[in-house]
Amino acid sequence: MPRPARFTHDDILDAALAGVVRHGPRVNVADIADELQGPVGSIYHRFPSRDALMVRLWLRSVERFQAGLAPLAALPDAHEALLAMARHIPQFCRTHPDEATCLTLFRQDRLLGEGPDELRDVVATMNDTVTALLAGVTRRRYGRVTKRHHHCVRMATVVAPYGLVRPYLGGPIPLLVDDATAAAADAILNLGDHPPRSG
Amino acid sequence: MPRPARFTHDDILDAALAGVVRHGPRVNVADIADELQGPVGSIYHRFPSRDALMVRLWLRSVERFQAGLAPLAALPDAHEALLAMARHIPQFCRTHPDEATCLTLFRQDRLLGEGPDELRDVVATMNDTVTALLAGVTRRRYGRVTKRHHHCVRMATVVAPYGLVRPYLGGPIPLLVDDATAAAADAILNLGDHPPRSG
DNA sequence: CGCATAATAGAACCAATATTCTAGATCGGG
DNA sequence: CCCGATCTAGAATATTGGTTCTATTATGCG
C-alpha cells in the first residue's frame, strides 16, 4: 500500500562508502546524496543522523571483513590457520578496496567515544566474535592461552597484516605485501613459543 | 619596543597537539585556544588558517620522529642498523605518545591533497630525507637496490613497526611490541634475500 | 610622558553543513 | 477513484565553527 522505496539501507550505505572513498572521512551529507543521486531527505528518512550513518557503514564493513575469517580458523593445523587468517587481510583489501579504506578511516575507540549512544553497544561488541575465534585457535596452537599468547596471536593475525597493507590502500597492493605479512606473522607467532625474556 | 609575545609558535603547536589528542583530528580552533588558555586571535596572529596550523603540527611531529633515525642508520652492520631503526618506532611512541598519535591521525597523501598550497612542497619532500637514509642502508644490506629491496626495507623498518604500535597508542605500549617489531622486521628483511617466487 | 609597534583579546561575522519541515508522489485496497 | 501509508523531494532553518575586525594592552625609546 505505501509508495515503494527507491533506496534501501544498503543503497545509502553504498553511497556513503563511495562518498568516503572520494572525499575522505569528512564527507558531508550533500555529497552522499549526490552519490546516491537522491535527496538528503531520503537519507534522513532511514538514518537518524550523519554520525549514525557513518557508524553503520563502519559496522557493515567490519562484518564483511569478518565473514571470511571463520572458515580459516577451522583449518586443521592451528599454525597454518593463523597464517591463513593473516593472509586474508591483504587479500580482502585487494578484493574490497573501498570497504578496506573505510575500515582504516574510523577507529573503533573513537566511534565508541563520539558515536551515537544507541550504537555504542554494537560497536563495543563488534570485535568479540573475532576475539572468540582467535582464542580458540590460540589454544590449539600453544596448548594454553596466556596474555602473552593472546597478544602474539592478535599482532600476528590482525595488527601486523593490517599495518602492512594500510599504506597501499587506495592503489594496487603488491603481492610482496602478502609474503611480508606471512613472514611477519610466522615470526611473531614463534615469539609465543619462548619465555618473555627477549632475544 | 612592541608588546612582548605571550605565545610562541611552539606554544600554539603544543596546544594544537593537546587538542588533537583530546578531541581527535577534527578539533576546532576554539578548543585549541582553550588548551592554549588564550584567545583565538592569537592563534590567527601566527598561523594563517587552521589547516596550516595542523599541517605545521604534523610537520613538527615528523621532524621530531626523524631526528632519532639518522644515527641508527650509520651503525656499522647494515642489518643491525635496519633492526635498530625498526625498534626506534615503538620506542619513540613510548617517549612521545602525543606526537605519535598525531602522526597516525593525518596521512601524508591527504595533507598533500587538502592542505594549503604554500605548504605542499614541504609536505611532499618531508619523507625524502628518510628515503635517502633508507636507500643507503639498503645498498649496504643487499649490495644493490632493486624495487623489491626498497619495498622490503620500507615495510620492515617503517610500515610494520608503525602498524604494530598503532593500536596501542593512547595507552601503555607493552614491551612485547618491541620484540614483535624486531622479529617481523628481521623476517621481512630476509625476504629480500630470496627471489620473487614466494615460499 | 606620549609615541610607535606588535601582540592580546574576544566579540562579530559569515560560510559550510547537519537537520527539519512541508509538499507532493506512488502504490494497494476498499 | 479516493484513502491511508510510506516514501521522495528539496527548500528552509539552525548550528557549528573558521575567519575577520576593532579595540585594548604592553613594551622601549626619544
Short mmCIF file of C-alpha atoms (C1' of nucleotides) in Angstrom, two decimals:
data_model
loop_
_atom_site.label_atom_id
_atom_site.label_comp_id
_atom_site.label_asym_id
_atom_site.label_seq_id
_atom_site.Cartn_x
_atom_site.Cartn_y
_atom_site.Cartn_z
CA MET A 1 0.00 0.00 0.00
CA PRO A 2 2.74 2.51 0.62
CA ARG A 3 4.86 4.13 -2.00
CA PRO A 4 7.69 1.77 -2.95
CA ALA A 5 11.13 2.72 -1.64
CA ARG A 6 13.64 3.89 -4.18
CA PHE A 7 16.57 3.48 -1.81
CA THR A 8 17.33 0.66 0.56
CA HIS A 9 19.53 0.95 3.62
CA ASP A 10 22.32 -0.68 1.67
CA ASP A 11 21.92 1.72 -1.23
CA ILE A 12 22.51 4.58 1.14
CA LEU A 13 25.42 2.84 2.81
CA ASP A 14 26.91 2.24 -0.63
CA ALA A 15 26.59 5.92 -1.42
CA ALA A 16 28.18 6.82 1.89
CA LEU A 17 31.02 4.44 1.16
CA ALA A 18 31.58 5.98 -2.26
CA GLY A 19 31.50 9.40 -0.65
CA VAL A 20 34.00 8.45 2.00
CA VAL A 21 36.35 7.00 -0.59
CA ARG A 22 36.08 10.06 -2.79
CA HIS A 23 36.01 12.87 -0.21
CA GLY A 24 37.56 11.35 2.89
CA PRO A 25 36.05 10.81 6.33
CA ARG A 26 34.65 14.35 6.45
CA VAL A 27 32.15 13.84 3.61
CA ASN A 28 29.03 15.89 4.12
CA VAL A 29 25.55 14.52 3.61
CA ALA A 30 25.05 16.61 0.50
CA ASP A 31 27.91 14.79 -1.18
CA ILE A 32 26.49 11.47 -0.04
CA ALA A 33 23.12 12.43 -1.50
CA ASP A 34 25.00 13.24 -4.68
CA GLU A 35 26.48 9.77 -4.84
CA LEU A 36 23.05 8.37 -4.12
CA GLN A 37 21.53 10.52 -6.86
CA GLY A 38 18.73 11.27 -4.47
CA PRO A 39 17.70 13.92 -1.95
CA VAL A 40 19.12 14.30 1.54
CA GLY A 41 15.65 13.74 2.93
CA SER A 42 15.77 10.11 1.88
CA ILE A 43 18.96 9.66 3.84
CA TYR A 44 17.44 11.12 6.98
CA HIS A 45 14.38 9.01 6.39
CA ARG A 46 16.48 5.88 7.06
CA PHE A 47 19.21 7.11 9.35
CA PRO A 48 18.67 9.40 12.32
CA SER A 49 21.90 11.32 11.83
CA ARG A 50 25.05 11.53 9.81
CA ASP A 51 27.02 10.03 12.69
CA ALA A 52 24.71 7.03 12.89
CA LEU A 53 25.09 6.53 9.15
CA MET A 54 28.86 6.54 9.37
CA VAL A 55 28.87 4.11 12.26
CA ARG A 56 26.53 1.78 10.37
CA LEU A 57 28.84 1.95 7.40
CA TRP A 58 31.81 1.06 9.55
CA LEU A 59 29.88 -1.81 11.11
CA ARG A 60 28.90 -3.23 7.73
CA SER A 61 32.49 -3.09 6.55
CA VAL A 62 33.71 -4.86 9.65
CA GLU A 63 31.07 -7.56 9.24
CA ARG A 64 32.03 -8.17 5.64
CA PHE A 65 35.64 -8.38 6.61
CA GLN A 66 34.98 -10.80 9.41
CA ALA A 67 32.80 -13.04 7.27
CA GLY A 68 35.83 -14.55 5.53
CA LEU A 69 37.70 -15.32 8.73
CA ALA A 70 35.60 -18.03 10.37
CA PRO A 71 36.30 -20.84 7.86
CA LEU A 72 40.04 -20.17 8.03
CA ALA A 73 40.09 -20.50 11.80
CA ALA A 74 38.72 -24.02 11.39
CA LEU A 75 41.68 -25.33 9.39
CA PRO A 76 43.13 -28.50 10.98
CA ASP A 77 46.66 -27.21 11.59
CA ALA A 78 46.40 -24.32 14.05
CA HIS A 79 49.61 -22.61 12.92
CA GLU A 80 48.51 -22.79 9.29
CA ALA A 81 45.10 -21.49 10.27
CA LEU A 82 46.67 -18.43 11.87
CA LEU A 83 48.86 -17.78 8.85
CA ALA A 84 45.85 -18.11 6.57
CA MET A 85 43.96 -15.59 8.70
CA ALA A 86 46.87 -13.19 8.43
CA ARG A 87 46.98 -13.59 4.66
CA HIS A 88 43.26 -12.98 4.48
CA ILE A 89 43.74 -9.31 5.26
CA PRO A 90 45.73 -8.20 2.22
CA GLN A 91 43.50 -10.43 0.09
CA PHE A 92 40.37 -8.81 1.45
CA CYS A 93 41.82 -5.37 0.87
CA ARG A 94 42.55 -6.29 -2.73
CA THR A 95 39.04 -7.57 -3.44
CA HIS A 96 37.20 -4.97 -1.34
CA PRO A 97 39.37 -1.86 -1.61
CA ASP A 98 36.63 0.57 -0.65
CA GLU A 99 35.50 -1.22 2.48
CA ALA A 100 39.11 -1.64 3.45
CA THR A 101 39.72 2.08 3.14
CA CYS A 102 36.63 2.70 5.19
CA LEU A 103 37.93 0.44 7.93
CA THR A 104 41.10 2.49 8.21
CA LEU A 105 39.36 5.85 8.31
CA PHE A 106 37.48 5.30 11.53
CA ARG A 107 38.88 3.90 14.70
CA GLN A 108 36.75 1.81 16.96
CA ASP A 109 37.81 3.62 20.12
CA ARG A 110 36.82 6.97 18.67
CA LEU A 111 33.48 5.70 17.44
CA LEU A 112 32.94 4.41 20.95
CA GLY A 113 33.53 7.85 22.39
CA GLU A 114 31.79 10.01 19.79
CA GLY A 115 29.26 7.77 18.12
CA PRO A 116 25.55 7.79 18.91
CA ASP A 117 24.65 6.27 22.27
CA GLU A 118 22.27 3.65 20.90
CA LEU A 119 25.03 2.13 18.76
CA ARG A 120 27.70 2.07 21.43
CA ASP A 121 26.99 -1.50 22.45
CA VAL A 122 27.06 -2.81 18.90
CA VAL A 123 30.37 -1.10 18.25
CA ALA A 124 31.80 -2.36 21.51
CA THR A 125 30.93 -6.00 20.91
CA MET A 126 31.92 -5.91 17.25
CA ASN A 127 35.28 -7.50 17.86
CA ASP A 128 34.06 -10.03 20.38
CA THR A 129 33.34 -12.62 17.74
CA VAL A 130 36.84 -12.30 16.33
CA THR A 131 38.35 -12.42 19.79
CA ALA A 132 36.48 -15.63 20.49
CA LEU A 133 37.62 -17.07 17.17
CA LEU A 134 41.23 -16.19 17.93
CA ALA A 135 41.02 -17.61 21.44
CA GLY A 136 40.08 -21.00 20.02
CA VAL A 137 42.95 -21.15 17.57
CA THR A 138 45.33 -19.81 20.19
CA ARG A 139 44.55 -22.71 22.48
CA ARG A 140 45.11 -25.19 19.66
CA ARG A 141 48.38 -23.54 18.66
CA TYR A 142 50.02 -23.13 22.08
CA GLY A 143 48.10 -25.54 24.27
CA ARG A 144 47.16 -22.78 26.64
CA VAL A 145 46.14 -19.11 26.42
CA THR A 146 48.26 -16.66 28.39
CA LYS A 147 48.11 -12.92 27.97
CA ARG A 148 51.36 -13.18 26.03
CA HIS A 149 49.91 -15.75 23.62
CA HIS A 150 46.84 -13.64 23.17
CA HIS A 151 48.91 -10.61 22.22
CA CYS A 152 51.16 -12.58 19.89
CA VAL A 153 48.24 -14.07 18.01
CA ARG A 154 46.49 -10.75 17.72
CA MET A 155 49.60 -8.99 16.46
CA ALA A 156 50.43 -11.77 14.04
CA THR A 157 46.99 -12.20 12.51
CA VAL A 158 45.44 -8.76 12.73
CA VAL A 159 47.71 -5.91 13.74
CA ALA A 160 50.75 -6.61 11.58
CA PRO A 161 48.85 -7.57 8.40
CA TYR A 162 46.58 -4.58 8.77
CA GLY A 163 49.54 -2.27 9.31
CA LEU A 164 51.37 -3.71 6.31
CA VAL A 165 48.60 -3.12 3.78
CA ARG A 166 47.45 0.20 5.10
CA PRO A 167 49.84 2.45 3.19
CA TYR A 168 48.99 0.65 -0.03
CA LEU A 169 45.25 1.23 0.24
CA GLY A 170 43.95 3.49 -2.47
CA GLY A 171 46.22 1.89 -5.07
CA PRO A 172 47.31 -1.56 -6.16
CA ILE A 173 48.56 -3.83 -3.38
CA PRO A 174 51.76 -5.64 -4.43
CA LEU A 175 51.88 -9.39 -3.85
CA LEU A 176 55.06 -8.78 -1.87
CA VAL A 177 52.82 -7.46 0.88
CA ASP A 178 51.22 -10.89 1.20
CA ASP A 179 54.62 -12.53 1.54
CA ALA A 180 55.73 -9.96 4.08
CA THR A 181 52.52 -10.49 6.00
CA ALA A 182 53.02 -14.25 6.18
CA ALA A 183 56.69 -13.90 7.12
CA ALA A 184 55.92 -11.38 9.86
CA ALA A 185 53.02 -13.44 11.19
CA ASP A 186 55.15 -16.57 11.35
CA ALA A 187 57.96 -14.76 13.17
CA ILE A 188 55.60 -13.19 15.69
CA LEU A 189 53.78 -16.47 16.33
CA ASN A 190 57.09 -18.18 17.07
CA LEU A 191 57.76 -15.47 19.63
CA GLY A 192 54.97 -17.00 21.66
CA ASP A 193 56.87 -20.28 21.99
CA HIS A 194 59.63 -18.67 24.00
CA PRO A 195 59.60 -17.17 27.51
CA PRO A 196 59.25 -13.38 27.97
CA ARG A 197 62.99 -12.61 28.08
CA SER A 198 63.59 -11.09 24.63
CA GLY A 199 66.42 -12.39 22.43
CA MET B 1 59.55 48.14 21.72
CA PRO B 2 56.48 46.11 20.94
CA ARG B 3 54.38 44.31 23.43
CA PRO B 4 56.08 41.02 24.36
CA ALA B 5 54.58 37.87 22.93
CA ARG B 6 52.76 35.62 25.36
CA PHE B 7 52.61 32.70 22.94
CA THR B 8 55.33 31.35 20.69
CA HIS B 9 54.71 29.28 17.59
CA ASP B 10 55.62 26.21 19.57
CA ASP B 11 53.23 27.10 22.37
CA ILE B 12 50.41 27.14 19.87
CA LEU B 13 51.57 23.91 18.25
CA ASP B 14 51.66 22.34 21.70
CA ALA B 15 48.11 23.46 22.33
CA ALA B 16 47.03 22.10 18.96
CA LEU B 17 48.71 18.82 19.79
CA ALA B 18 46.93 18.60 23.12
CA GLY B 19 43.69 19.43 21.36
CA VAL B 20 44.19 16.77 18.74
CA VAL B 21 44.98 14.16 21.36
CA ARG B 22 41.94 15.10 23.42
CA HIS B 23 39.36 15.75 20.69
CA GLY B 24 40.65 13.92 17.66
CA PRO B 25 41.65 15.27 14.25
CA ARG B 26 38.52 17.41 13.99
CA VAL B 27 39.43 19.71 16.89
CA ASN B 28 38.11 23.19 16.35
CA VAL B 29 40.17 26.29 16.94
CA ALA B 30 38.10 27.24 19.96
CA ASP B 31 39.19 24.05 21.68
CA ILE B 32 42.78 24.72 20.70
CA ALA B 33 42.50 28.23 22.16
CA ASP B 34 41.15 26.56 25.28
CA GLU B 35 44.21 24.36 25.57
CA LEU B 36 46.35 27.43 24.96
CA GLN B 37 44.46 29.37 27.62
CA GLY B 38 44.42 32.27 25.23
CA PRO B 39 42.15 33.80 22.60
CA VAL B 40 41.65 32.52 19.08
CA GLY B 41 43.00 35.79 17.76
CA SER B 42 46.46 34.91 18.98
CA ILE B 43 46.34 31.69 17.00
CA TYR B 44 45.41 33.50 13.81
CA HIS B 45 48.11 36.03 14.52
CA ARG B 46 50.74 33.33 13.96
CA PHE B 47 49.07 30.93 11.59
CA PRO B 48 47.10 31.93 8.50
CA SER B 49 44.49 29.21 8.90
CA ARG B 50 43.51 26.18 10.90
CA ASP B 51 44.66 23.92 8.07
CA ALA B 52 48.10 25.50 8.01
CA LEU B 53 48.34 25.04 11.77
CA MET B 54 47.52 21.36 11.52
CA VAL B 55 50.00 20.79 8.74
CA ARG B 56 52.70 22.58 10.72
CA LEU B 57 51.90 20.37 13.67
CA TRP B 58 52.21 17.27 11.55
CA LEU B 59 55.49 18.51 10.11
CA ARG B 60 56.94 19.18 13.56
CA SER B 61 55.97 15.71 14.72
CA VAL B 62 57.55 14.10 11.68
CA GLU B 63 60.74 16.08 12.20
CA ARG B 64 60.99 15.04 15.82
CA PHE B 65 60.42 11.46 14.85
CA GLN B 66 63.02 11.53 12.13
CA ALA B 67 65.64 13.15 14.32
CA GLY B 68 66.33 9.88 16.12
CA LEU B 69 66.74 7.84 12.95
CA ALA B 70 69.90 9.22 11.33
CA PRO B 71 72.41 7.95 13.92
CA LEU B 72 70.90 4.45 13.78
CA ALA B 73 71.29 4.26 10.02
CA ALA B 74 75.03 4.81 10.49
CA LEU B 75 75.58 1.66 12.55
CA PRO B 76 78.37 -0.49 11.07
CA ASP B 77 76.32 -3.65 10.47
CA ALA B 78 73.62 -2.79 7.94
CA HIS B 79 71.20 -5.50 9.06
CA GLU B 80 71.56 -4.40 12.68
CA ALA B 81 71.08 -0.80 11.61
CA LEU B 82 67.78 -1.67 9.96
CA LEU B 83 66.59 -3.60 13.00
CA ALA B 84 67.54 -0.69 15.24
CA MET B 85 65.56 1.67 13.02
CA ALA B 86 62.56 -0.62 13.28
CA ARG B 87 62.85 -0.75 17.05
CA HIS B 88 63.09 3.02 17.16
CA ILE B 89 59.43 3.37 16.29
CA PRO B 90 57.83 1.74 19.33
CA GLN B 91 60.44 3.46 21.49
CA PHE B 92 59.60 6.85 20.05
CA CYS B 93 55.90 6.19 20.55
CA ARG B 94 56.56 5.35 24.18
CA THR B 95 58.55 8.51 24.88
CA HIS B 96 56.47 10.83 22.68
CA PRO B 97 52.96 9.39 22.87
CA ASP B 98 51.21 12.57 21.78
CA GLU B 99 53.30 13.24 18.72
CA ALA B 100 52.96 9.60 17.79
CA THR B 101 49.19 9.84 17.98
CA CYS B 102 49.34 12.96 15.87
CA LEU B 103 51.35 11.14 13.23
CA THR B 104 48.69 8.48 12.94
CA LEU B 105 45.78 10.90 12.64
CA PHE B 106 46.87 12.62 9.47
CA ARG B 107 48.00 10.89 6.35
CA GLN B 108 50.56 12.50 4.15
CA ASP B 109 48.63 11.87 0.95
CA ARG B 110 45.55 13.59 2.31
CA LEU B 111 47.55 16.57 3.57
CA LEU B 112 49.00 16.79 0.08
CA GLY B 113 45.57 16.94 -1.47
CA GLU B 114 43.80 19.16 1.04
CA GLY B 115 46.50 21.16 2.78
CA PRO B 116 47.34 24.78 1.96
CA ASP B 117 49.17 25.28 -1.32
CA GLU B 118 52.19 27.02 0.11
CA LEU B 119 52.98 24.02 2.31
CA ARG B 120 52.52 21.35 -0.33
CA ASP B 121 56.19 21.25 -1.25
CA VAL B 122 57.33 20.94 2.35
CA VAL B 123 54.91 18.10 2.95
CA ALA B 124 55.88 16.37 -0.26
CA THR B 125 59.61 16.43 0.43
CA MET B 126 59.21 15.54 4.10
CA ASN B 127 59.95 11.88 3.59
CA ASP B 128 62.74 12.39 1.10
CA THR B 129 65.36 12.54 3.81
CA VAL B 130 64.16 9.23 5.24
CA THR B 131 64.01 7.67 1.81
CA ALA B 132 67.59 8.72 1.16
CA LEU B 133 68.64 7.34 4.52
CA LEU B 134 66.96 4.03 3.78
CA ALA B 135 68.46 3.82 0.31
CA GLY B 136 71.96 4.00 1.78
CA VAL B 137 71.39 1.21 4.29
CA THR B 138 69.59 -0.85 1.67
CA ARG B 139 72.65 -0.80 -0.56
CA ARG B 140 74.87 -1.82 2.32
CA ARG B 141 72.50 -4.63 3.33
CA TYR B 142 71.82 -6.21 -0.07
CA GLY B 143 74.66 -4.92 -2.24
CA ARG B 144 72.21 -3.42 -4.69
CA VAL B 145 68.87 -1.62 -4.57
CA THR B 146 66.04 -3.17 -6.55
CA LYS B 147 62.41 -2.18 -6.23
CA ARG B 148 61.87 -5.34 -4.23
CA HIS B 149 64.65 -4.47 -1.80
CA HIS B 150 63.28 -1.00 -1.45
CA HIS B 151 59.85 -2.32 -0.54
CA CYS B 152 61.21 -4.89 1.87
CA VAL B 153 63.27 -2.35 3.73
CA ARG B 154 60.44 0.12 3.93
CA MET B 155 57.99 -2.49 5.18
CA ALA B 156 60.47 -3.88 7.69
CA THR B 157 61.63 -0.58 9.17
CA VAL B 158 58.63 1.68 8.83
CA VAL B 159 55.37 0.10 7.80
CA ALA B 160 55.32 -2.99 10.02
CA PRO B 161 56.63 -1.28 13.19
CA TYR B 162 54.23 1.59 12.71
CA GLY B 163 51.33 -0.78 12.18
CA LEU B 164 52.26 -2.83 15.22
CA VAL B 165 52.27 0.04 17.69
CA ARG B 166 49.31 1.89 16.26
CA PRO B 167 46.55 0.10 18.16
CA TYR B 168 48.42 0.58 21.40
CA LEU B 169 48.71 4.35 21.06
CA GLY B 170 46.73 6.16 23.70
CA GLY B 171 47.71 3.65 26.36
CA PRO B 172 50.82 1.85 27.57
CA ILE B 173 52.82 0.08 24.87
CA PRO B 174 53.85 -3.42 26.01
CA LEU B 175 57.49 -4.38 25.54
CA LEU B 176 56.25 -7.38 23.60
CA VAL B 177 55.50 -4.96 20.78
CA ASP B 178 59.20 -4.18 20.51
CA ASP B 179 60.06 -7.86 20.27
CA ALA B 180 57.35 -8.44 17.69
CA THR B 181 58.63 -5.45 15.73
CA ALA B 182 62.17 -6.78 15.64
CA ALA B 183 61.03 -10.30 14.76
CA ALA B 184 58.80 -9.06 11.96
CA ALA B 185 61.48 -6.71 10.61
CA ASP B 186 64.05 -9.49 10.57
CA ALA B 187 61.70 -11.87 8.76
CA ILE B 188 60.75 -9.27 6.16
CA LEU B 189 64.35 -8.25 5.56
CA ASN B 190 65.29 -11.87 4.92
CA LEU B 191 62.54 -11.98 2.31
CA GLY B 192 64.71 -9.62 0.28
CA ASP B 193 67.47 -12.22 0.07
CA HIS B 194 65.33 -14.60 -1.96
CA PRO B 195 63.92 -14.30 -5.47
CA PRO B 196 60.33 -13.13 -6.02
CA ARG B 197 58.76 -16.65 -6.03
CA SER B 198 57.12 -16.75 -2.58
CA GLY B 199 57.76 -19.74 -0.26
"C1'" DC C 1 55.25 61.17 29.31
"C1'" DG C 2 53.47 60.27 24.72
"C1'" DC C 3 54.52 57.53 20.54
"C1'" DA C 4 55.25 53.58 17.58
"C1'" DT C 5 54.95 48.85 17.34
"C1'" DA C 6 53.28 44.39 17.78
"C1'" DA C 7 50.70 41.48 20.38
"C1'" DT C 8 46.50 40.05 23.05
"C1'" DA C 9 41.53 39.75 23.46
"C1'" DG C 10 37.19 38.26 22.24
"C1'" DA C 11 33.02 39.71 20.04
"C1'" DA C 12 31.06 39.87 15.33
"C1'" DC C 13 30.69 37.86 11.05
"C1'" DC C 14 29.92 34.55 7.65
"C1'" DA C 15 30.25 30.24 5.14
"C1'" DA C 16 29.53 25.50 5.38
"C1'" DT C 17 26.63 21.92 6.58
"C1'" DA C 18 23.65 19.00 9.56
"C1'" DT C 19 18.85 18.69 10.39
"C1'" DT C 20 13.92 19.72 9.99
"C1'" DC C 21 9.77 20.69 7.58
"C1'" DT C 22 6.20 20.87 4.23
"C1'" DA C 23 4.62 19.43 -0.08
"C1'" DG C 24 3.95 16.12 -3.45
"C1'" DA C 25 4.39 11.38 -5.43
"C1'" DT C 26 3.32 6.45 -5.65
"C1'" DC C 27 1.44 2.30 -4.54
"C1'" DG C 28 -2.55 -1.39 -2.91
"C1'" DG C 29 -7.11 -1.89 -1.37
"C1'" DG C 30 -11.92 -0.75 -0.50
"C1'" DC D 1 -11.20 6.84 -7.66
"C1'" DC D 2 -10.24 8.14 -3.36
"C1'" DC D 3 -7.82 6.83 1.01
"C1'" DG D 4 -4.11 5.56 4.04
"C1'" DA D 5 0.53 4.72 4.34
"C1'" DT D 6 5.18 5.49 3.17
"C1'" DC D 7 8.49 7.47 0.75
"C1'" DT D 8 10.76 11.07 -2.26
"C1'" DA D 9 12.00 15.82 -2.83
"C1'" DG D 10 14.38 19.81 -1.84
"C1'" DA D 11 13.71 24.29 0.20
"C1'" DA D 12 14.04 26.43 4.85
"C1'" DT D 13 16.24 26.56 9.20
"C1'" DA D 14 19.63 26.07 12.83
"C1'" DT D 15 24.03 25.24 14.28
"C1'" DT D 16 28.65 24.65 14.20
"C1'" DG D 17 32.93 26.56 13.68
"C1'" DG D 18 36.54 29.11 10.78
"C1'" DT D 19 37.89 33.76 9.96
"C1'" DT D 20 37.90 38.74 10.44
"C1'" DC D 21 37.67 43.07 12.83
"C1'" DT D 22 38.04 46.52 16.22
"C1'" DA D 23 39.55 47.61 20.47
"C1'" DT D 24 42.90 47.36 24.10
"C1'" DT D 25 47.33 46.32 26.33
"C1'" DA D 26 52.20 46.15 26.98
"C1'" DT D 27 56.81 47.44 25.90
"C1'" DG D 28 61.15 50.52 24.63
"C1'" DC D 29 62.60 54.80 23.14
"C1'" DG D 30 63.07 59.81 22.40
#
